[in-house]
C-alpha positions as CSV (number, residue, x, y, z in Angstrom):
1,M,22.7,29.6,31.8
2,E,19.4,27.9,32.3
3,L,18.5,25.5,29.8
4,E,14.9,24.1,28.8
5,V,16.2,20.5,29.6
6,P,16.8,19.0,33.1
7,Y,20.4,17.8,31.9
8,T,23.3,16.4,34.2
9,E,26.6,17.5,34.8
10,E,27.2,14.9,32.7
11,E,25.4,15.3,30.1
12,I,25.7,18.9,30.2
13,A,29.8,17.8,29.3
14,L,28.6,15.6,26.4
15,L,26.6,18.7,24.9
16,S,29.3,21.2,25.4
17,H,32.1,19.1,23.5
18,C,30.1,17.2,21.3
19,E,31.7,13.8,20.3
20,L,27.6,11.8,20.9
21,C,28.0,9.9,17.3
22,P,31.5,8.8,15.0
23,R,31.6,12.4,13.3
24,K,33.1,13.9,17.0
25,C,32.4,17.3,15.6
26,G,33.8,18.2,19.0
27,V,30.9,21.7,18.9
28,N,29.8,22.9,22.2
29,R,25.7,22.4,21.6
30,I,24.8,24.5,24.8
31,E,26.6,28.0,23.5
32,G,24.5,27.3,20.5
33,E,27.5,25.5,17.8
34,K,26.3,23.6,15.7
35,G,28.1,20.1,14.2
36,F,27.5,18.3,11.5
37,C,23.6,17.5,12.6
38,R,22.3,21.1,13.2
39,C,21.4,20.1,16.8
40,G,21.8,22.4,20.1
41,S,21.1,21.5,23.4
42,G,17.5,22.6,23.2
43,I,13.8,20.9,22.7
44,E,14.2,18.9,18.8
45,I,11.4,16.3,18.4
46,S,9.4,16.1,15.8
47,A,6.5,14.0,16.6
48,I,5.5,11.6,19.7
49,C,3.4,9.2,18.4
50,N,1.3,5.5,18.5
51,H,3.2,3.4,15.8
52,K,2.3,-0.2,14.8
53,G,4.5,-0.8,12.1
54,E,7.8,-1.7,13.5
55,E,8.4,-5.6,14.0
56,P,4.9,-7.4,15.5
57,I,7.6,-8.3,18.6
58,L,7.7,-5.1,19.2
59,V,4.2,-3.5,18.7
60,S,1.8,-6.0,19.3
61,D,-1.7,-5.0,18.8
62,K,-1.8,-1.3,21.3
63,G,1.6,-0.3,19.2
64,I,4.6,1.8,20.9
65,C,4.9,5.3,22.2
66,N,7.4,6.3,19.1
67,V,9.8,9.6,20.2
68,F,11.1,11.1,16.5
69,F,14.3,13.4,16.7
70,S,14.9,15.8,14.4
71,H,17.7,16.3,11.8
72,C,20.1,12.9,12.0
73,N,23.9,12.4,12.3
74,L,23.6,10.7,8.6
75,Q,21.7,12.3,5.6
76,C,21.1,9.5,3.9
77,V,19.5,10.7,-0.1
78,Y,16.6,8.0,0.1
79,C,15.5,8.4,3.7
80,Q,11.9,7.9,4.4
81,N,11.4,10.4,6.8
82,K,13.6,13.3,5.2
83,Q,11.1,16.0,6.1
84,I,11.8,15.5,9.6
85,S,15.9,14.3,9.2
86,D,16.8,17.0,6.6
87,N,19.9,18.8,8.5
88,K,19.2,22.3,6.0
89,S,15.8,22.6,6.8
90,V,13.6,24.2,9.8
91,I,11.5,21.2,11.3
92,K,7.8,22.1,10.7
93,T,5.4,19.5,11.6
94,P,1.8,18.9,13.4
95,F,1.4,18.1,17.3
96,Y,-0.5,15.2,16.1
97,S,-4.2,14.5,16.8
98,A,-5.2,10.8,16.5
99,E,-8.0,11.6,14.0
100,T,-4.7,11.3,11.6
101,P,-3.7,7.1,10.6
102,F,-0.2,8.2,11.6
103,C,-1.0,9.2,14.9
104,Q,-3.7,7.6,16.8
105,N,-4.0,9.9,19.6
106,K,-6.6,12.7,20.1
107,T,-6.3,16.4,21.4
108,A,-3.3,18.1,19.9
109,F,-3.1,20.7,17.4
110,C,-1.1,22.0,14.6
111,S,2.0,25.2,14.2
112,D,4.5,26.2,11.9
113,E,7.0,25.8,14.4
114,T,8.6,22.6,15.8
115,P,5.5,21.7,18.1
116,F,7.3,20.6,21.1
117,Q,8.5,23.8,22.7
118,K,8.9,22.5,26.7
119,F,10.0,19.5,28.1
120,E,7.1,18.9,30.2
121,T,5.0,19.1,27.0
122,I,7.0,16.4,25.8
123,I,6.5,14.6,29.4
124,C,2.8,14.6,29.0
125,K,2.5,14.0,25.4
126,I,4.9,10.9,25.9
127,K,2.6,9.8,29.2
128,Q,-0.9,10.1,26.9
129,V,0.5,8.1,24.5
130,L,1.9,5.1,27.0
131,S,-1.1,5.1,28.3
132,E,-2.7,4.5,25.2
133,S,-0.5,1.5,23.9
134,E,2.4,-1.4,25.1
135,N,4.0,0.7,27.2
136,T,7.2,0.7,25.4
137,I,8.5,4.0,24.3
138,G,10.8,3.7,21.3
139,F,13.7,6.7,20.4
140,V,13.8,7.3,16.8
141,S,17.4,8.1,15.6
142,P,18.5,9.0,18.9
143,T,22.2,9.2,18.6
144,H,22.9,13.2,18.9
145,Q,20.0,13.5,21.2
146,V,21.1,10.7,24.1
147,P,21.3,13.0,26.6
148,L,17.9,14.5,25.7
149,M,17.1,10.9,25.7
150,C,18.1,10.3,28.9
151,A,16.3,13.1,30.7
152,I,13.2,12.5,29.2
153,I,13.4,8.7,30.7
154,R,14.7,9.8,34.3
155,R,11.7,11.9,34.3
156,L,9.8,9.4,33.4
157,H,10.8,7.0,36.2
158,Q,10.7,9.9,39.1
159,E,7.2,10.0,38.1
160,K,7.4,6.0,38.4
161,I,6.5,5.4,35.3
162,Y,8.8,2.5,33.3
163,P,8.4,2.1,30.2
164,K,10.5,-0.4,28.2
165,V,13.5,1.8,26.0
166,V,13.7,1.1,22.5
167,Y,17.1,2.5,21.2
168,N,16.0,3.1,17.2
169,S,19.4,3.9,15.4
170,N,21.0,4.1,12.1
171,G,24.0,2.2,13.3
172,Y,26.6,4.9,13.4
173,D,27.1,5.3,17.0
174,N,29.7,5.7,19.3
175,P,30.6,2.4,21.3
176,Q,31.4,4.8,24.3
177,I,28.4,6.5,24.8
178,L,26.3,3.7,24.1
179,K,28.3,1.7,26.8
180,R,26.8,4.8,29.2
181,L,23.8,3.4,28.3
182,E,23.9,-0.1,30.0
183,G,20.8,-0.9,32.1
184,I,19.5,2.2,30.7
185,V,18.1,0.5,26.9
186,D,16.2,-2.3,27.3
187,I,16.2,-3.2,23.5
188,Y,18.4,-1.8,21.0
189,L,16.8,-1.6,17.1
190,P,19.6,-0.2,15.3
191,D,20.4,-0.2,11.3
192,F,23.5,-1.9,9.7
193,K,23.0,0.1,6.2
194,Y,26.4,-0.4,4.4
195,S,29.5,-3.4,3.9
196,D,30.5,-0.9,1.0
197,P,32.1,2.3,2.3
198,H,32.0,4.0,-1.5
199,L,28.2,3.5,-0.6
200,A,27.9,4.9,2.1
201,K,30.2,7.8,1.5
202,E,28.2,8.4,-2.1
203,L,24.3,7.6,-0.1
204,S,24.9,9.0,3.3
205,L,28.2,10.9,3.4
206,A,29.5,8.6,5.5
207,E,33.0,6.5,4.3
208,D,33.7,5.0,7.5
209,Y,29.9,3.5,8.7
210,P,30.8,-0.1,7.5
211,Q,33.3,-0.1,10.4
212,K,31.4,2.4,13.0
213,A,28.6,0.0,12.4
214,A,29.7,-3.1,12.9
215,E,31.6,-1.2,16.4
216,A,28.4,-0.2,17.5
217,I,26.3,-2.8,17.3
218,S,29.3,-5.3,18.7
219,E,29.0,-3.4,21.9
220,M,25.3,-3.1,21.4
221,Y,25.7,-7.6,21.3
222,Y,28.1,-7.6,24.1
223,Q,25.2,-5.8,26.1
224,K,22.5,-8.0,25.7
225,G,24.0,-11.3,24.4
226,N,22.0,-13.7,21.2
227,S,19.1,-14.5,23.0
228,I,15.5,-12.0,22.8
229,L,13.7,-12.0,26.0
230,T,10.0,-12.3,25.7
231,D,7.0,-12.5,27.8
232,S,3.7,-14.7,28.5
233,N,2.2,-12.4,25.3
234,D,6.0,-13.1,23.1
235,K,6.4,-9.6,23.3
236,I,9.9,-9.0,23.3
237,E,11.6,-7.7,27.0
238,S,15.0,-7.3,26.0
239,G,17.7,-8.1,23.2
240,I,18.8,-6.5,19.9
241,I,17.7,-6.7,16.9
242,V,19.8,-5.4,13.7
243,R,17.5,-3.5,10.4
244,H,18.9,-4.1,7.9
245,L,17.1,-2.3,4.5
246,V,17.8,-4.3,1.1
247,L,18.6,-1.9,-1.7
248,P,17.6,-2.3,-5.3
249,S,21.0,-3.3,-7.5
250,Q,23.6,-3.4,-4.4
251,E,23.1,-6.9,-3.9
252,E,26.9,-7.5,-3.0
253,N,26.3,-4.7,0.0
254,S,23.9,-6.7,1.7
255,K,25.7,-9.6,1.1
256,G,28.4,-8.1,2.7
257,V,26.3,-7.1,6.1
258,L,25.0,-10.1,6.3
259,D,28.5,-11.3,6.9
260,A,29.8,-8.5,9.2
261,L,26.7,-9.6,11.1
262,C,27.4,-13.3,10.8
263,D,31.0,-12.4,11.8
264,I,29.4,-11.4,15.0
265,S,27.3,-13.5,16.1
266,P,25.2,-15.9,13.4
267,N,22.8,-16.2,16.3
268,L,22.0,-12.4,15.6
269,T,18.0,-11.6,15.2
270,I,17.9,-9.7,12.1
271,S,15.2,-7.6,10.4
272,L,15.5,-8.2,6.5
273,M,13.5,-5.4,5.2
274,S,12.4,-4.9,1.3
275,Q,10.3,-1.7,2.2
276,Y,12.7,0.4,0.0
277,A,10.2,2.3,-2.6
278,P,11.6,5.8,-3.9
279,I,9.9,8.8,-2.3
280,E,11.4,11.6,-4.9
281,H,13.3,11.3,-8.1
282,M,17.1,10.4,-7.3
283,K,20.9,11.3,-9.2
284,Q,21.4,7.7,-8.4
285,D,19.3,5.6,-11.0
286,Y,19.3,2.4,-9.7
287,L,17.3,3.8,-6.6
288,N,14.4,5.4,-8.8
289,R,12.7,2.1,-8.6
290,P,11.6,-0.1,-5.8
291,L,13.2,-3.5,-4.8
292,E,12.2,-6.2,-7.2
293,K,11.1,-9.6,-5.7
294,E,13.6,-11.4,-7.3
295,E,16.4,-9.6,-5.4
296,Y,15.4,-9.8,-2.3
297,E,15.3,-13.3,-2.4
298,R,18.2,-13.9,-3.3
299,I,19.6,-11.8,-0.2
300,T,17.3,-14.0,1.9
301,D,18.6,-16.9,0.2
302,Y,21.8,-16.2,1.6
303,F,20.9,-15.1,4.5
304,F,20.6,-18.9,5.8
305,S,23.6,-20.0,3.6
306,I,25.6,-18.5,5.7
307,G,24.1,-19.6,8.7
308,L,22.3,-17.3,9.8
309,H,19.1,-18.5,11.4
310,K,17.1,-15.9,13.2
311,G,15.0,-13.1,11.1
312,F,12.2,-10.7,10.6
313,F,11.6,-11.1,6.8
314,Q,9.0,-8.4,4.7
315,S,6.5,-8.7,2.0
316,L,6.8,-6.5,-0.7
317,Q,3.9,-5.1,-0.1
318,S,5.6,-3.2,2.4
319,Q,6.8,-1.0,-0.2
320,N,3.2,0.6,-0.5
321,N,2.1,1.0,3.0
322,L,5.4,2.2,5.2
323,V,6.6,5.2,3.9
324,P,5.3,8.1,6.6
325,D,4.4,12.2,5.7
326,F,5.2,14.1,9.0
327,E,3.3,17.1,7.8
328,K,0.1,15.2,7.1
329,G,0.2,12.4,9.6
330,T,-0.6,9.6,6.9
331,W,1.2,6.5,6.4
332,S,1.7,6.7,2.0
333,G,-1.8,4.7,0.8
334,E,-3.4,6.6,2.8
335,E,-5.6,9.8,2.7
336,G,-4.3,13.1,5.6
């Protein structure tokens, strides 16, 4: 069988019995079997664009080349990327152009199908965006697509292109797969969403999320340690930053997450996000309103009270401008 992607034999073996994430579906993706994420072995990428909405230490002035993978190994009911992460839908997104604010890259065209059909098209687009950004590539939701991610990195290296690599995941990762990424990933950027298994099941269909995320982040921490290494412009070169999105009415969950992270190390760098805002009506009433200032402030106070001291914090104004529309190529508050 001729594959679209130049995988190594080891990567083919991983896809032939998929245990890339903690769900360990065991399906043969090479033969077209589909597990929870509904992904095969082909090219399933929804967007490649210059993104300036990450933490300042990551993007500086020129932005980061973000590669957004289709589908996800979680199905969070409040996901802001639902247009591309929903495992039940066929991904239909434009091959973005820089005429749209979301993307900031020229020369592209739209399609009613997945925009990237060929591996070389991916590489050409990444090279273009890297040349216009900070020579940093961020892989967004890479957990279920680690072989494809590695194939992309390998091809860039073959062309003497060596960007810093950011692994931007939901935290529901398999530590055994992460071990394979030591020396490949420069910057880990995982979420830690839940300390409450019942909440994790209700909102993301993953009751074991608290345990699995703690194990995954412990492995990332083992690889990167406490220190964030920066260049002369204070831009990150290597390290780990753990993100936590504070949800409305779920303060105990957030406190439990911070406790778990402090147990890993009080010197971890944490990005405490206040940007939650509902994108549609949900059956969970508490999710149908934005996070309130007082809720966020109580969590930031708790952050310092337990000995955490290295972090990034958000203004609640982020609720108005950090929701992407992948079909229009815009962020909320902007016109397409």
